[in-house]
Coordinates of C-alpha atoms in Angstrom, one line a residue:
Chain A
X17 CA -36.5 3.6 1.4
X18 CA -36.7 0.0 0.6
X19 CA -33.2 -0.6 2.9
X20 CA -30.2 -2.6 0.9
X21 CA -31.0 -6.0 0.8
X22 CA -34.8 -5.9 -0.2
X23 CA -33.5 -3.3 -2.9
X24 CA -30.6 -5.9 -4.3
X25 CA -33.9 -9.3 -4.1
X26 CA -35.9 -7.0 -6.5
X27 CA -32.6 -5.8 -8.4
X28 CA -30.9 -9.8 -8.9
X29 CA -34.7 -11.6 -8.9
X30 CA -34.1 -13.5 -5.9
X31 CA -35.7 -15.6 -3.3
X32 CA -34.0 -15.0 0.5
X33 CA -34.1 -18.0 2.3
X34 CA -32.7 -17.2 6.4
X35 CA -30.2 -19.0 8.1
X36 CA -27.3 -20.8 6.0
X37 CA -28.4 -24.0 3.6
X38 CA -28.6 -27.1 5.7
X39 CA -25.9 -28.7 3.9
X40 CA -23.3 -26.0 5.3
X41 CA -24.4 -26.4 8.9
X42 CA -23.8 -29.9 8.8
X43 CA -20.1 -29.0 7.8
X44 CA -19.8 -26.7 10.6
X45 CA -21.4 -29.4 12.9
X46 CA -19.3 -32.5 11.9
X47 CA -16.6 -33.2 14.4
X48 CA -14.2 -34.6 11.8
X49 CA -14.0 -31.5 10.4
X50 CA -12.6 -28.9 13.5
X51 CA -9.1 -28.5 14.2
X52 CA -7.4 -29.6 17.3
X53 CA -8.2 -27.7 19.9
X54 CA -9.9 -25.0 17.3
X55 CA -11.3 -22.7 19.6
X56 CA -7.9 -21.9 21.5
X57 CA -6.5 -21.4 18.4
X58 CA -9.3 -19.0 17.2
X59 CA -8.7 -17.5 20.2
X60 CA -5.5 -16.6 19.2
X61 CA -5.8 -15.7 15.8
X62 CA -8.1 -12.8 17.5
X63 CA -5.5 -12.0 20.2
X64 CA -2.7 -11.6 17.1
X65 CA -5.0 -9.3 15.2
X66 CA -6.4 -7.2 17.9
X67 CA -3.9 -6.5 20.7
X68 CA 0.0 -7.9 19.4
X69 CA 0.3 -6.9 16.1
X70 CA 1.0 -3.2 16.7
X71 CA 3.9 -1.5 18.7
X72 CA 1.2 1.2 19.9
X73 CA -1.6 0.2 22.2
X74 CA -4.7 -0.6 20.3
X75 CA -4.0 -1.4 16.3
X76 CA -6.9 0.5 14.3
X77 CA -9.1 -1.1 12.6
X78 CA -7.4 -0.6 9.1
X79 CA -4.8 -2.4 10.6
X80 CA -6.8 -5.2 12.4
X81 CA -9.7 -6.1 10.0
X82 CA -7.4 -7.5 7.1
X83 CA -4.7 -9.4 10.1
X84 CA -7.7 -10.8 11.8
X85 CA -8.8 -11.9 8.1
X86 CA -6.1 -13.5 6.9
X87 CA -5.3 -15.1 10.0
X88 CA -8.8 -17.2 10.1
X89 CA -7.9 -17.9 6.3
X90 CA -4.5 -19.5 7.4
X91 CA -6.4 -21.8 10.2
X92 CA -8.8 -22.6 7.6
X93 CA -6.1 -23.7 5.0
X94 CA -4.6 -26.0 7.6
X95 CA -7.3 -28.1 7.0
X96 CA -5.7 -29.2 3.7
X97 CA -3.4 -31.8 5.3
X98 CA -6.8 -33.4 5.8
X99 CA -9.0 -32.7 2.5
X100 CA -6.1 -32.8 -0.3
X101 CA -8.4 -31.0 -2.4
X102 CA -8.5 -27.6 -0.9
X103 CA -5.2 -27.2 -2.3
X104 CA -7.2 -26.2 -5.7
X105 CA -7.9 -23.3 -4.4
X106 CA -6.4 -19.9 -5.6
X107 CA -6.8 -16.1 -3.6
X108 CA -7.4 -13.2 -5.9
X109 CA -7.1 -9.9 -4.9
X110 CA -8.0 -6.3 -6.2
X111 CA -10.1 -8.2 -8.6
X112 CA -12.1 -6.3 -11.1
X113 CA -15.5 -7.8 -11.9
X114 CA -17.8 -6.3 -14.5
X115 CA -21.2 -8.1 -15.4
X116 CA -24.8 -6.3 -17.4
X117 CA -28.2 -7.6 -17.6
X118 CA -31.3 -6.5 -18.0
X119 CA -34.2 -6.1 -15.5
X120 CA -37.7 -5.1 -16.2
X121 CA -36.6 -2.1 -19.0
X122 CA -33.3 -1.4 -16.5
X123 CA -30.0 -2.2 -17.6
X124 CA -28.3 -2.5 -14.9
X125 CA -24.4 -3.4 -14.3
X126 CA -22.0 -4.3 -11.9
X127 CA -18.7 -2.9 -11.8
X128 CA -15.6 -2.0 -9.6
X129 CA -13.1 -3.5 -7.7
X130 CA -14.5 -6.8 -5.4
X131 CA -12.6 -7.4 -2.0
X132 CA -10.4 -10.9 -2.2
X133 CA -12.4 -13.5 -4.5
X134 CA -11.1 -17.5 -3.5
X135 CA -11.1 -18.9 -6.9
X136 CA -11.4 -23.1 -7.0
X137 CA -10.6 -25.6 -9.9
X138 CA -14.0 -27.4 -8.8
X139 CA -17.4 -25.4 -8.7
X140 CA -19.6 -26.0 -6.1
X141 CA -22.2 -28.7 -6.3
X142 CA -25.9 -26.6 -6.6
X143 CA -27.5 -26.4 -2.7
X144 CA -30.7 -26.2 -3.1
X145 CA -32.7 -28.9 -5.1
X146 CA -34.6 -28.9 -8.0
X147 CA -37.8 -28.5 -6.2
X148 CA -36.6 -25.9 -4.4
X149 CA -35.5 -24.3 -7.5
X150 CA -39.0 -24.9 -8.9
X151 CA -40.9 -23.8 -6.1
X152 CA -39.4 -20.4 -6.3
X153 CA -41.6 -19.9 -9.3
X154 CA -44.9 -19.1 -7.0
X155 CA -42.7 -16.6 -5.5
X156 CA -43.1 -13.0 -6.2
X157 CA -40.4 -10.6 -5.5
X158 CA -41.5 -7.5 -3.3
X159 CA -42.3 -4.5 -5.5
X160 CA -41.8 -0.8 -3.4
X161 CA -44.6 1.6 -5.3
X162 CA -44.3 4.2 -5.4
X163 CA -40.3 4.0 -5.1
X164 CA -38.5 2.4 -8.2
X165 CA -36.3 -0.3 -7.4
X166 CA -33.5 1.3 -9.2
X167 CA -33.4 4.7 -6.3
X168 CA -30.4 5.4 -5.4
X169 CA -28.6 3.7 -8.1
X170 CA -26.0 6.2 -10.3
X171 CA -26.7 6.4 -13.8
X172 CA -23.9 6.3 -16.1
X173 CA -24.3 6.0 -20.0
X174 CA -22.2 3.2 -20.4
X175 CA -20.8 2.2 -24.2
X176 CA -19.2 -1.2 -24.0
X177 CA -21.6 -3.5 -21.8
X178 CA -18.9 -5.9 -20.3
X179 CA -19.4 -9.1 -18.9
X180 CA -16.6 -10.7 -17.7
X181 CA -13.2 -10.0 -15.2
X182 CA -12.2 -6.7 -17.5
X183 CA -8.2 -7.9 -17.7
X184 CA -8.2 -10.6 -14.6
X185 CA -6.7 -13.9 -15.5
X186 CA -9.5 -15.7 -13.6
X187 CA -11.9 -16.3 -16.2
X188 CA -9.8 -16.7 -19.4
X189 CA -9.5 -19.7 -20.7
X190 CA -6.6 -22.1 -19.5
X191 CA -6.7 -20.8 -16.1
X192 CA -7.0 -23.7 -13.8
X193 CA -9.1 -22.2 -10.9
X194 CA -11.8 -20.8 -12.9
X195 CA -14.9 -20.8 -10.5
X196 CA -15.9 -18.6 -8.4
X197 CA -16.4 -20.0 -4.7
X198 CA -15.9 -17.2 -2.2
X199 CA -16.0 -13.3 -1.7
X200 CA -14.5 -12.3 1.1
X201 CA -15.7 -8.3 2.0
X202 CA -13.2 -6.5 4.7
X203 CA -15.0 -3.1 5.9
X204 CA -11.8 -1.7 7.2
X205 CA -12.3 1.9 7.3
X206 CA -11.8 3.7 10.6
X207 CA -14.2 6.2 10.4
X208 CA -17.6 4.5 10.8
X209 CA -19.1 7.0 8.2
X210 CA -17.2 5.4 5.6
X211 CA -17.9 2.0 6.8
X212 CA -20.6 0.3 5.2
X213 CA -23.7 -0.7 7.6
X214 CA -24.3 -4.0 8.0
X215 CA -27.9 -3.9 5.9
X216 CA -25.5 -2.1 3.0
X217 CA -23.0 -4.9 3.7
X218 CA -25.0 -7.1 3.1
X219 CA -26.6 -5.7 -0.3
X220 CA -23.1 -5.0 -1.5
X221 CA -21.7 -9.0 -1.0
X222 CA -25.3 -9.6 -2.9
X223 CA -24.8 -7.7 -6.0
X224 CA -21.0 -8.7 -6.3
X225 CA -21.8 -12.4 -5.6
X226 CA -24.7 -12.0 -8.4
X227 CA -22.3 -10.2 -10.7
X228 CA -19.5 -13.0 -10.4
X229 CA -22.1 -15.8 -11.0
X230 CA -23.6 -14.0 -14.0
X231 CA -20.2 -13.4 -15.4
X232 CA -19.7 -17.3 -14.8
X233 CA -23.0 -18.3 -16.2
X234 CA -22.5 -16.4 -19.8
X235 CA -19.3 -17.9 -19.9
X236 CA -19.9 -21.4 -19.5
X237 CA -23.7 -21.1 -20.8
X238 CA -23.7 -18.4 -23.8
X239 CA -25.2 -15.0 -23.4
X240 CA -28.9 -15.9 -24.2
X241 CA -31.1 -15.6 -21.5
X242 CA -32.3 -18.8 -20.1
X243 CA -32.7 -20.8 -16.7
X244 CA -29.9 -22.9 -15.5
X245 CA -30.2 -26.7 -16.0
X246 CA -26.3 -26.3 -13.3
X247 CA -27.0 -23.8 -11.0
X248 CA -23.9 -21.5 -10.1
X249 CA -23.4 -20.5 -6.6
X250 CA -21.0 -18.2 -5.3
X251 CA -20.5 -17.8 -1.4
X252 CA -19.6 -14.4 0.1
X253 CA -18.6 -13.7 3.7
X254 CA -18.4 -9.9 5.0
X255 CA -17.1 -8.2 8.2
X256 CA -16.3 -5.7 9.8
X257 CA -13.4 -7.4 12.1
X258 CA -15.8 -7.9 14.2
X259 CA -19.2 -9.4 13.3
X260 CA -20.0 -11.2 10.3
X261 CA -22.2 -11.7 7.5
X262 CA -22.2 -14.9 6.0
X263 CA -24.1 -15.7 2.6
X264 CA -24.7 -18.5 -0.2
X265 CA -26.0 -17.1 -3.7
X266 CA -27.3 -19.6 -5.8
X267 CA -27.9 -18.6 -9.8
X268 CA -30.7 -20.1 -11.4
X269 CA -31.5 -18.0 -14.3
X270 CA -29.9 -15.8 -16.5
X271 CA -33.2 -14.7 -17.7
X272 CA -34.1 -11.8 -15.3
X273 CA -36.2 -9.6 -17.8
X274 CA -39.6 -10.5 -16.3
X275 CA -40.3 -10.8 -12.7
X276 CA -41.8 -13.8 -13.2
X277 CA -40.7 -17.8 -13.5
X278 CA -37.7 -19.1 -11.6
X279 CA -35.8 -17.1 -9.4
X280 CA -32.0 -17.2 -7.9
X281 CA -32.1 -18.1 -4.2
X282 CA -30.2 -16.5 -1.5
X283 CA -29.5 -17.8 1.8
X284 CA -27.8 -15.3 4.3
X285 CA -27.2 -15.3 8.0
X286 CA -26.5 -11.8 9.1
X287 CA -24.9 -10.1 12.4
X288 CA -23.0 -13.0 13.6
X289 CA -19.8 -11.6 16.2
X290 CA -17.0 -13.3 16.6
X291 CA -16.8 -12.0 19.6
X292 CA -18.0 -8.9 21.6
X293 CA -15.3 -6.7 22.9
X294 CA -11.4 -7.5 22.5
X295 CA -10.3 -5.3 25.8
X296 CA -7.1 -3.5 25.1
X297 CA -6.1 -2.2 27.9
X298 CA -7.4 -3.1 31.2
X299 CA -10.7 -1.2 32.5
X300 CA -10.1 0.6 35.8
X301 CA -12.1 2.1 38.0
X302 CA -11.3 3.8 41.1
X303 CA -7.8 2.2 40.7
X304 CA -9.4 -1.5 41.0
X305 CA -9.3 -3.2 37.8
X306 CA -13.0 -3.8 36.7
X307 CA -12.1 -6.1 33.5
X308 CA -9.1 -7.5 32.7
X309 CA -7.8 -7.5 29.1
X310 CA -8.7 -10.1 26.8
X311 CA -11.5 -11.1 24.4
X312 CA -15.2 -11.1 25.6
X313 CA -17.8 -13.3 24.4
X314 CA -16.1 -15.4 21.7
X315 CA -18.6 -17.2 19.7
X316 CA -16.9 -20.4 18.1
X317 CA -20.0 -21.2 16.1
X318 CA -19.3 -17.9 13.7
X319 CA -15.5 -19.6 13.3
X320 CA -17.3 -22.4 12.7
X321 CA -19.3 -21.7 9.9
X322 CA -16.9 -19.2 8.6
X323 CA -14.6 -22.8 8.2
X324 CA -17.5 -24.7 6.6
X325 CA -18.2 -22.0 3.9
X326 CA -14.2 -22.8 3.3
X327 CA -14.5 -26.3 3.1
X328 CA -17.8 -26.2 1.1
X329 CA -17.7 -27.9 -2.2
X330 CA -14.8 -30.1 -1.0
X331 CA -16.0 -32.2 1.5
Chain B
X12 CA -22.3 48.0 8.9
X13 CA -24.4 48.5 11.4
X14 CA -27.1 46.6 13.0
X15 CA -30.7 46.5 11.5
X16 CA -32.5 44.1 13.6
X17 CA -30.9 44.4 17.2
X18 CA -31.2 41.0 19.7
X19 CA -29.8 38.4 16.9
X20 CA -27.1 36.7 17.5
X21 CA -25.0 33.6 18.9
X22 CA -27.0 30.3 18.5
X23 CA -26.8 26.8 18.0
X24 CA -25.3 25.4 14.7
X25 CA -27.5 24.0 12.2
X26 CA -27.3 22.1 9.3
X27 CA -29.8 23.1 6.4
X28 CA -31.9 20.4 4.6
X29 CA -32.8 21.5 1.5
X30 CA -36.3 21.0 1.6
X31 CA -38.4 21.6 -1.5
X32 CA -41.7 23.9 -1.3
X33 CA -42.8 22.9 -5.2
X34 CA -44.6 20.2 -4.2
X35 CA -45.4 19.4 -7.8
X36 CA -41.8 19.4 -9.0
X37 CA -41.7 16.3 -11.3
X38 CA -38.9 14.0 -11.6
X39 CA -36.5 14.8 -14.8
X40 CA -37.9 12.0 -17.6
X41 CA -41.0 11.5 -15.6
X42 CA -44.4 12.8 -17.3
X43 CA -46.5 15.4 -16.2
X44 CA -49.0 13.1 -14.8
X45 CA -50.4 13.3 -11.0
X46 CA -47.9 11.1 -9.1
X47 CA -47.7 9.3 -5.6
X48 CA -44.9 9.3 -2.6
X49 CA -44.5 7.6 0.0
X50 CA -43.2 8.8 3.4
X51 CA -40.5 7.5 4.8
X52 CA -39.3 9.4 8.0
X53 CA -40.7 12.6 10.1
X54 CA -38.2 14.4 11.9
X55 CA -37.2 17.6 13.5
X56 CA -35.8 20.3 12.0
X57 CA -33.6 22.8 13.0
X58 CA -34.0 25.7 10.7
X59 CA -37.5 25.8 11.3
X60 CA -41.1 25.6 13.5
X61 CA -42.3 22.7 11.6
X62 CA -41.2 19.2 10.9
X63 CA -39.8 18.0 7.8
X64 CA -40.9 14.5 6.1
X65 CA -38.5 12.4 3.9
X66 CA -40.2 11.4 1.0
X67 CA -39.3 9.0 -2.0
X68 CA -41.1 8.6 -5.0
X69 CA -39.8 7.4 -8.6
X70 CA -36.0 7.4 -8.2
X71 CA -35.4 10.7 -6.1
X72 CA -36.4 11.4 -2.6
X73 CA -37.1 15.2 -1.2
X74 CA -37.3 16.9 1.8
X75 CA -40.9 18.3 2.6
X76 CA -42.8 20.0 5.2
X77 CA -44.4 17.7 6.8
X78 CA -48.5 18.2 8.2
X79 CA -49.7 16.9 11.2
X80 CA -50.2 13.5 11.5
X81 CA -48.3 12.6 9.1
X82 CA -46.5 8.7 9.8
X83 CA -43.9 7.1 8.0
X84 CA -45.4 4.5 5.5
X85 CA -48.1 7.0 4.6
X86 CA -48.2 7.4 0.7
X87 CA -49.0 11.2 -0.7
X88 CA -50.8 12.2 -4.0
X89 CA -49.9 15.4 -5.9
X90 CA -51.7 16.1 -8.8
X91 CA -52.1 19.2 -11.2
X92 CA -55.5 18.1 -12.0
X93 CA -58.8 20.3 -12.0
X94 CA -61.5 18.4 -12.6
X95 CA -65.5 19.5 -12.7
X96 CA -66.2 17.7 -9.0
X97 CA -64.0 18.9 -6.3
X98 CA -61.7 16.1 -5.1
X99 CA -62.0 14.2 -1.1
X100 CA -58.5 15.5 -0.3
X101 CA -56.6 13.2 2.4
X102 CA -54.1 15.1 4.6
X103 CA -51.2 15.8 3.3
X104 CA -51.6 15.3 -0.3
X105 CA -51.0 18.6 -2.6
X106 CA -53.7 19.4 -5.3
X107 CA -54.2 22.9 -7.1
X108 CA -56.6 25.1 -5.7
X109 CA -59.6 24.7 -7.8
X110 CA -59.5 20.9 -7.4
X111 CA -60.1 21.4 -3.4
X112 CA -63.4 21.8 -1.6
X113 CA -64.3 24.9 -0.3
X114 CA -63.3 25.2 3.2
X115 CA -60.1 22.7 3.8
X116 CA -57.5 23.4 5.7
X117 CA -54.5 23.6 3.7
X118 CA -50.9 24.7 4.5
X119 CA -48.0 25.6 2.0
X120 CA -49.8 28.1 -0.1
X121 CA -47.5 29.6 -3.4
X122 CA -49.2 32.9 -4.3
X123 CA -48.3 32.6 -8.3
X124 CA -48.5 29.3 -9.8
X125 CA -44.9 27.0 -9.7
X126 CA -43.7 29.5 -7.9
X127 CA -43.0 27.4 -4.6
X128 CA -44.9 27.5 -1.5
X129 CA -44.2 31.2 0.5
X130 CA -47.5 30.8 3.2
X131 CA -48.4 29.3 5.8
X132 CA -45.7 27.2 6.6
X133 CA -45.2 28.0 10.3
X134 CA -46.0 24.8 12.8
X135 CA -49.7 24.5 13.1
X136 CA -51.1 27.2 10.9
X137 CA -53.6 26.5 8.7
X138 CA -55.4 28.8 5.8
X139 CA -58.9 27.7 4.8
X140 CA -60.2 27.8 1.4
X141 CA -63.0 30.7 1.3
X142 CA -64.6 30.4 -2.2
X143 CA -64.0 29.9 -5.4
X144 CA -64.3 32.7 -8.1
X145 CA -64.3 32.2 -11.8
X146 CA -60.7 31.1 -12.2
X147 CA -59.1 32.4 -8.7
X148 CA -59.7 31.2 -5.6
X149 CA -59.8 33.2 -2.0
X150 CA -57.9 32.0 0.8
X151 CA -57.7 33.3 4.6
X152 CA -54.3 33.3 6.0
X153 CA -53.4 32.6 9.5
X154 CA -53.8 36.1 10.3
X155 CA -57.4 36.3 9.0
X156 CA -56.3 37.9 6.1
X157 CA -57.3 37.3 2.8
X158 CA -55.6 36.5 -0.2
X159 CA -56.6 36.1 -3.9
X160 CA -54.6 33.7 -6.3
X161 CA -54.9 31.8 -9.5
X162 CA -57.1 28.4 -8.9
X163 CA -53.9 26.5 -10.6
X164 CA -51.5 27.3 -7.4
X165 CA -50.5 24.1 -5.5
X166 CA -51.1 23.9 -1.8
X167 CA -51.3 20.8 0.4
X168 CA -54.0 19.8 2.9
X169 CA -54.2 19.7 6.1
X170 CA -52.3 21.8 9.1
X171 CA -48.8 21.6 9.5
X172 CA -47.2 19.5 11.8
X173 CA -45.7 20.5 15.3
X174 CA -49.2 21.9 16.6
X175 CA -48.0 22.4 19.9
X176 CA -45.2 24.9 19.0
X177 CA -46.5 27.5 20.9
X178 CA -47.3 25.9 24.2
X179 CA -43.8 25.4 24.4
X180 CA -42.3 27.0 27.8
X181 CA -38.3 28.2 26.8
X182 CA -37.5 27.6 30.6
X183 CA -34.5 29.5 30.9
X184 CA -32.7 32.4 29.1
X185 CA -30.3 29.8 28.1
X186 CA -32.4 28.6 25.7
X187 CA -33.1 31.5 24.2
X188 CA -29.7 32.2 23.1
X189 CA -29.1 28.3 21.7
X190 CA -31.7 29.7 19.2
X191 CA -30.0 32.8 18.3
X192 CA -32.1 35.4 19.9
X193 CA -29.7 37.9 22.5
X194 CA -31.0 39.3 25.3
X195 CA -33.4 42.8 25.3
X196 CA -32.0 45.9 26.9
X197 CA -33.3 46.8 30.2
X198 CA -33.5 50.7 29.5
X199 CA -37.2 51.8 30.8
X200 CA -38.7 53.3 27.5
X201 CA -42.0 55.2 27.9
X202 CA -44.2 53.3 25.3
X203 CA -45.7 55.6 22.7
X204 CA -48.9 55.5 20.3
X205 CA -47.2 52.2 18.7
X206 CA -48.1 50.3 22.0
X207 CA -51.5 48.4 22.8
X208 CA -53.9 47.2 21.7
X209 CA -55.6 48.5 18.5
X210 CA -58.8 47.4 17.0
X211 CA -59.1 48.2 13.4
X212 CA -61.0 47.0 10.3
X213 CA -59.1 43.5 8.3
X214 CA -57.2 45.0 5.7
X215 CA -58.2 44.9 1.9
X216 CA -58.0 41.4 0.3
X217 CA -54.7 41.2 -1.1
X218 CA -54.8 40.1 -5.0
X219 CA -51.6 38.5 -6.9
X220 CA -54.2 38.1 -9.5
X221 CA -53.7 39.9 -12.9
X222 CA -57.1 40.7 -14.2
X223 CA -57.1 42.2 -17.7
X224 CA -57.2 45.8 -17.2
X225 CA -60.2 47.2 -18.3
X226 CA -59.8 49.6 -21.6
X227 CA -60.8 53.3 -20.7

């Protein structure tokens, strides 16, 4: 079965580009831009989620996924004393997106409740250039005979097609944050049945990031079908508390009825741990302790780029 | 109640995939047209001899039995078609009867047409496809017998997979009972005219076949 993310390219007519846009990782790499002694206090943040929030010994990972999240949000937001602007910015949560369009003789839809959207008074400038965006016309999306790329997707007969935040304030007009720049996904369930593999993950931050842009677009651009002279890009950032998926959706078209012309362009850099193992309790063996407690193999470059798809758009 | 079959019992627990025998069970919405799949995993299964293959095609996927060498990536055709020339069947696609050569190997035989595949689905039987009469066509079972059905009955080619389920050594009595089968008893029974070897003609063809009955 074509597995998630080759399923949601075919479904959202998009290009996948590896690795982050250049633009981001020169965010992550500037110096100007890290904290004071940033990876002691990532450090920390991981500590506070993982071993002292919780009276009992280990918290579970209901309990740690959405500490350890909005701890890395608060170092992010520190960063405001030194770009003024991120104070635009505006957290929604339990945020109900709906958007509809039409693929290929599919209607398809997006609906349900998102994860924790960042909202900003600024959209973010387009990433990829024009020629980019133009070369993506030789580029034919990956057809799965003799699957259908809608398998696996549940029909319902729908009678209002809705394009827009149902009764959110976030799109109405007068709100001051109005774009879309983040989704943040939280896979907190502590049975990992019910957790959401990171291929899935991956789809699902696609198709919710492509909803929220094509809400976006038919606002600002009318609900005709055409290609983007502004491109709309949405970021999206999932985990699990303890690796991430990190991903920048840019919207070209609204016109996704063919398979041909311009497509969107997706740029996602999956599996990145924070780090690998957050030890409890001490490992013992034969009564001499084999590994002390603590956090193993911290990464700071997934901290890193989880701060520059924060600060993107601002700086 | 009391016991019918003695020596069952105990076992492993297993979890039943539903697998489906009409191989030519089209999708709901989808026309009755010959129609590809495409394999996507091969894997053990519990419940019985053979292997069963995931297979998606349209929007739905199904369990099947898979044949032998069947991979992952492999696409299948099954078709209702009977056409004048008898069609080069690869291995594991499913076509009626009539459409077949005489003399493939085919597995997964239904006896009445839509019915479902009932024979041959054991690991590494085959039946072969004898000839071809006016409208029915005569299969040999595993067990060399023979068997008359409609030429419109589905089968698929080729041997089922698992060949080498019955070079399989069980090892210990352990085993046996993780596959439900209790021991024997050890009473000494003197073996009657049931026992040995017997050498008899093959019995009749069997027919599911209505002819018309011929008015007296």
């Amino acid at each position: 079965v074509p597995a998630g993310v080759r399923q949601a390219l075919w479904l959202t007519k998009t290009k996948l580009v590896q690795g982050l846009p250049a633009r981001v990782l020169s965010i992550a790499e500037e110096p100007s831009n890290l904290l004071e002694d940033q990876e002691e206090r990532a450090r920390r943040a991981i500590s506070r989620a993982r071993f002292w929030d919780t009276t009992e010994v280990a918290p579970k990972r209901e309990n740690y996924c959405p500490v350890l999240f909005e701890e890395l949000l608060h170092l992010c937001r520190v960063m405001t004393m030194k770009h003024p602007s991120l104070a635009k910015r505006m957290l929604a949560r339990n945020y109900r997106i709906a958007a509809t369009w039409e693929r290929e003789s599919f209607l398809l839809q997006v609906r349900g409740l998102n994860g924790i959207l960042l909202n900003s008074m600024a959209p973010i400038p387009p990433v990829a250039s024009r020629d980019e965006v133009a070369a993506t016309e030789e580029h034919t999306l990956e057809t799965f005979y003799p699957i259908l790329p809608t398998i696996d997707l549940q029909e319902v007969t729908v009678y209002r097609e809705l394009d827009d935040t149902g009764k959110s304030s976030s799109f109405r007009d007068g709100y001051p944050y109005c774009h879309p720049h983040t989704l943040y996904f939280l896979e907190s369930a502590n049975i990992r049945t019910n957790r959401f593999r990171p291929e899935q993950l991956r789809a699902k931050m696609m198709m919710f990031a492509f909803g929220n842009a094509l809400a976006k677009a038919k606002m600002l651009y009318g609900n005709d079908p055409k290609v983007l002279e502004q491109p709309v890009v949405v970021q999206s950032v999932g985990t699990d508390g303890e690796v991430f998926q990190f991903m920048v959706f840019q919207l070209n078209t609204t016109d996704l009825v063919s398979s041909d012309g311009i497509k969107n362009l997706v740029w996602i850099d999956s599996d990145q741990p924070l780090y690998e193992k957050a030890q409890c309790v001490p490992e013992i063996k034969k009564r001499v302790v084999t590994k002390p407690a603590g956090i193993y193999g911290f990464q700071p470059d997934t901290f890193k780029k989880f701060l520059a798809l924060y600060l993107h758009g601002t700086v | 109640g009391r016991i019918r079959v003695r020596g069952i019992g105990g076992g492993h627990k297993r979890r039943y995939r539903m697998v489906d025998f009409q191989r030519l069970r089209y999708e709901e919405g989808a026309p009755a047209a010959p129609f590809e799949e495409k394999v996507i995993n091969v894997r053990y299964d519990p419940c019985r001899s053979a292997d069963i293959a995931l297979v998606a095609g349209g929007n739905r996927k199904r369990w099947i039995v898979a044949t032998e060498n069947m991979q992952p990536g492999d696409i299948l055709k099954n078709s209702a078609h009977i056409g004048r020339m008898a069609v080069l069947a690869n291995e594991g696609d499913a076509y009626p009867l009539g459409a077949l050569p005489v003399g493939t190997l085919i597995c997964n035989l239904e006896s009445h047409p839509g019915k479902g595949a009932q024979y041959i689905r054991a690991a590494g039987t085959c039946g072969v496809l004898l000839r071809k009469v006016n409208g029915t066509a005569i299969v040999q079972l595993p067990s060399k017998r023979h068997m008359q059905v409609l030429e419109t009955c589905v089968a698929t080619v080729g041997r089922v997979s698992n060949v080498d389920h019955n070079k399989r050594v069980i090892g210990k009595a352990g085993r046996n009972r993780w596959l439900g089968k209790r021991p024997h008893t050890g009473l000494w029974h003197r073996k009657g005219g049931w026992a040995g070897r017997k050498i008899k003609p093959l019995p009749p063809m069997k027919s599911y076949v209505n002819l018309p009955r011929i008015a007296a």
